[in-house]
Short mmCIF file of C-alpha atoms in Angstrom, two decimals:
data_model
loop_
_atom_site.label_atom_id
_atom_site.label_comp_id
_atom_site.label_asym_id
_atom_site.label_seq_id
_atom_site.Cartn_x
_atom_site.Cartn_y
_atom_site.Cartn_z
CA UNK K 114 2.37 -68.54 -29.45
CA UNK K 115 1.61 -65.46 -26.71
CA UNK K 116 -0.41 -62.46 -26.90
CA UNK K 117 -0.77 -60.24 -29.68
CA UNK K 118 -2.25 -57.02 -29.57
CA UNK K 119 -3.05 -55.47 -32.80
CA UNK K 120 -4.97 -51.85 -33.90
CA UNK K 121 -6.61 -50.75 -36.87
CA UNK K 122 -8.10 -47.57 -37.56
CA UNK K 123 -9.57 -45.17 -39.87
CA UNK K 124 -11.71 -42.05 -40.24
CA UNK K 125 -15.01 -42.84 -40.87
CA UNK K 126 -15.86 -41.04 -44.11
CA UNK K 127 -12.93 -43.14 -45.68
CA UNK K 128 -15.45 -46.31 -46.77
CA UNK K 129 -12.95 -48.52 -48.19
CA UNK K 130 -10.78 -48.75 -44.96
CA UNK K 131 -14.27 -48.91 -43.03
CA UNK K 132 -14.69 -52.54 -46.22
CA UNK K 133 -11.59 -53.22 -45.17
CA UNK K 134 -12.21 -53.44 -41.14
CA UNK K 135 -15.48 -55.05 -41.77
CA UNK K 136 -14.02 -58.09 -43.23
CA UNK K 137 -11.80 -58.76 -40.83
CA UNK K 138 -14.66 -58.40 -37.61
CA UNK K 139 -16.63 -61.33 -37.34
CA UNK K 140 -20.41 -60.58 -37.18
CA UNK K 141 -18.42 -57.46 -39.04
CA UNK K 142 -22.37 -55.96 -40.53
CA UNK K 143 -23.47 -55.91 -36.77
CA UNK K 144 -20.65 -53.00 -36.06
CA UNK K 145 -21.11 -51.85 -39.25
CA UNK K 146 -23.95 -48.76 -37.78
CA UNK K 147 -21.22 -48.12 -34.76
CA UNK K 148 -19.18 -46.85 -37.84
CA UNK K 149 -21.02 -43.79 -39.06
CA UNK K 150 -19.65 -40.04 -38.74
CA UNK K 151 -21.44 -38.44 -36.26
CA UNK K 152 -22.27 -41.63 -33.88
CA UNK K 153 -19.86 -42.11 -30.56
CA UNK K 154 -19.58 -46.04 -29.53
CA UNK K 155 -17.20 -48.39 -27.28
CA UNK K 156 -17.92 -51.85 -27.97
CA UNK K 157 -16.08 -55.01 -26.53
CA UNK K 158 -16.65 -58.12 -27.94
CA UNK K 159 -14.87 -61.58 -27.21
CA UNK K 160 -14.74 -64.50 -29.93
CA UNK K 161 -14.27 -67.72 -27.37
CA UNK K 162 -13.71 -70.29 -30.63
CA UNK K 163 -10.52 -67.76 -31.96
CA UNK K 164 -9.34 -66.42 -27.87
CA UNK K 165 -9.60 -62.86 -30.03
CA UNK K 166 -10.72 -60.12 -27.53
CA UNK K 167 -11.85 -56.92 -29.82
CA UNK K 168 -11.93 -53.39 -28.55
CA UNK K 169 -13.46 -51.13 -30.36
CA UNK K 170 -13.52 -47.16 -29.82
CA UNK K 171 -15.81 -44.64 -32.63
CA UNK K 172 -15.56 -41.08 -31.68
CA UNK K 173 -18.08 -39.56 -34.48
CA UNK K 174 -14.86 -38.15 -36.69
CA UNK K 175 -12.32 -41.40 -36.27
CA UNK K 176 -12.49 -44.87 -34.93
CA UNK K 177 -9.84 -46.84 -33.97
CA UNK K 178 -9.87 -50.62 -32.99
CA UNK K 179 -7.57 -53.17 -31.01
CA UNK K 180 -7.17 -56.55 -31.30
CA UNK K 181 -5.62 -58.90 -28.26
CA UNK K 182 -5.30 -62.71 -29.65
CA UNK K 183 -4.53 -65.79 -27.72
CA UNK K 184 -5.95 -64.80 -24.34
CA UNK K 185 -9.06 -66.53 -22.52
CA UNK K 186 -12.52 -64.60 -21.50
CA UNK K 187 -11.29 -63.79 -18.09
CA UNK K 188 -8.20 -62.19 -20.03
CA UNK K 189 -10.89 -59.95 -22.13
CA UNK K 190 -12.66 -58.35 -19.37
CA UNK K 191 -9.78 -57.38 -17.50
CA UNK K 192 -8.08 -55.72 -20.02
CA UNK K 193 -11.61 -53.86 -21.09
CA UNK K 194 -11.62 -53.07 -16.53
CA UNK K 195 -9.10 -51.07 -17.70
CA UNK K 196 -9.04 -49.78 -21.02
CA UNK K 197 -12.69 -48.51 -19.27
CA UNK K 198 -10.73 -45.07 -17.93
CA UNK K 199 -8.82 -44.46 -20.72
CA UNK K 200 -9.73 -41.40 -22.35
CA UNK K 201 -6.43 -41.26 -25.03
CA UNK K 202 -6.46 -44.70 -26.88
CA UNK K 203 -3.05 -44.64 -28.34
CA UNK K 204 -1.48 -47.84 -28.70
CA UNK K 205 1.29 -47.14 -26.18
CA UNK K 206 -1.72 -46.42 -23.65
CA UNK K 207 -3.29 -49.43 -24.93
CA UNK K 208 -0.73 -52.36 -23.99
CA UNK K 209 0.11 -50.67 -20.73
CA UNK K 210 -3.16 -51.47 -19.99
CA UNK K 211 -3.50 -55.11 -21.05
CA UNK K 212 0.27 -54.89 -19.57
CA UNK K 213 -1.57 -53.63 -16.26
CA UNK K 214 -4.26 -56.64 -16.13
CA UNK K 215 -2.19 -58.90 -17.28
CA UNK K 216 0.51 -59.28 -15.70
CA UNK K 217 2.64 -59.42 -19.41
CA UNK K 218 4.94 -57.46 -21.52
CA UNK K 219 3.59 -56.10 -24.80
CA UNK K 220 5.85 -56.53 -27.63
CA UNK K 221 5.28 -53.67 -30.08
CA UNK K 222 5.36 -55.27 -33.50
CA UNK K 223 7.88 -55.36 -35.76
CA UNK K 224 9.11 -52.06 -38.18
CA UNK K 225 7.74 -52.95 -41.61
CA UNK K 226 9.94 -52.48 -44.11
CA UNK K 227 9.21 -50.27 -47.12
#
């Protein structure tokens, strides 16, 4: 399987959204203190066992976390270098950072039927 880029986001005041997010994060309890209204953080985390990197930005009101699966630690570091100068952590901007870092084309997820 190739690289996949996922995104999670929620208001820091959305307790249910925070709980859903933390349930999906290895060692999520260590991230919980960062997800408080008014706090600002950036975190990069790599899980060697699952070959998954997480890039978290907390701006005091919202958080956004991009998850990139199927990559090496070196790939995760290359993405971090490209994401570091990003001001707007939008999906298109993050996809562009991954594409620059890894010389790949990121396919956006297919729309959900509803």
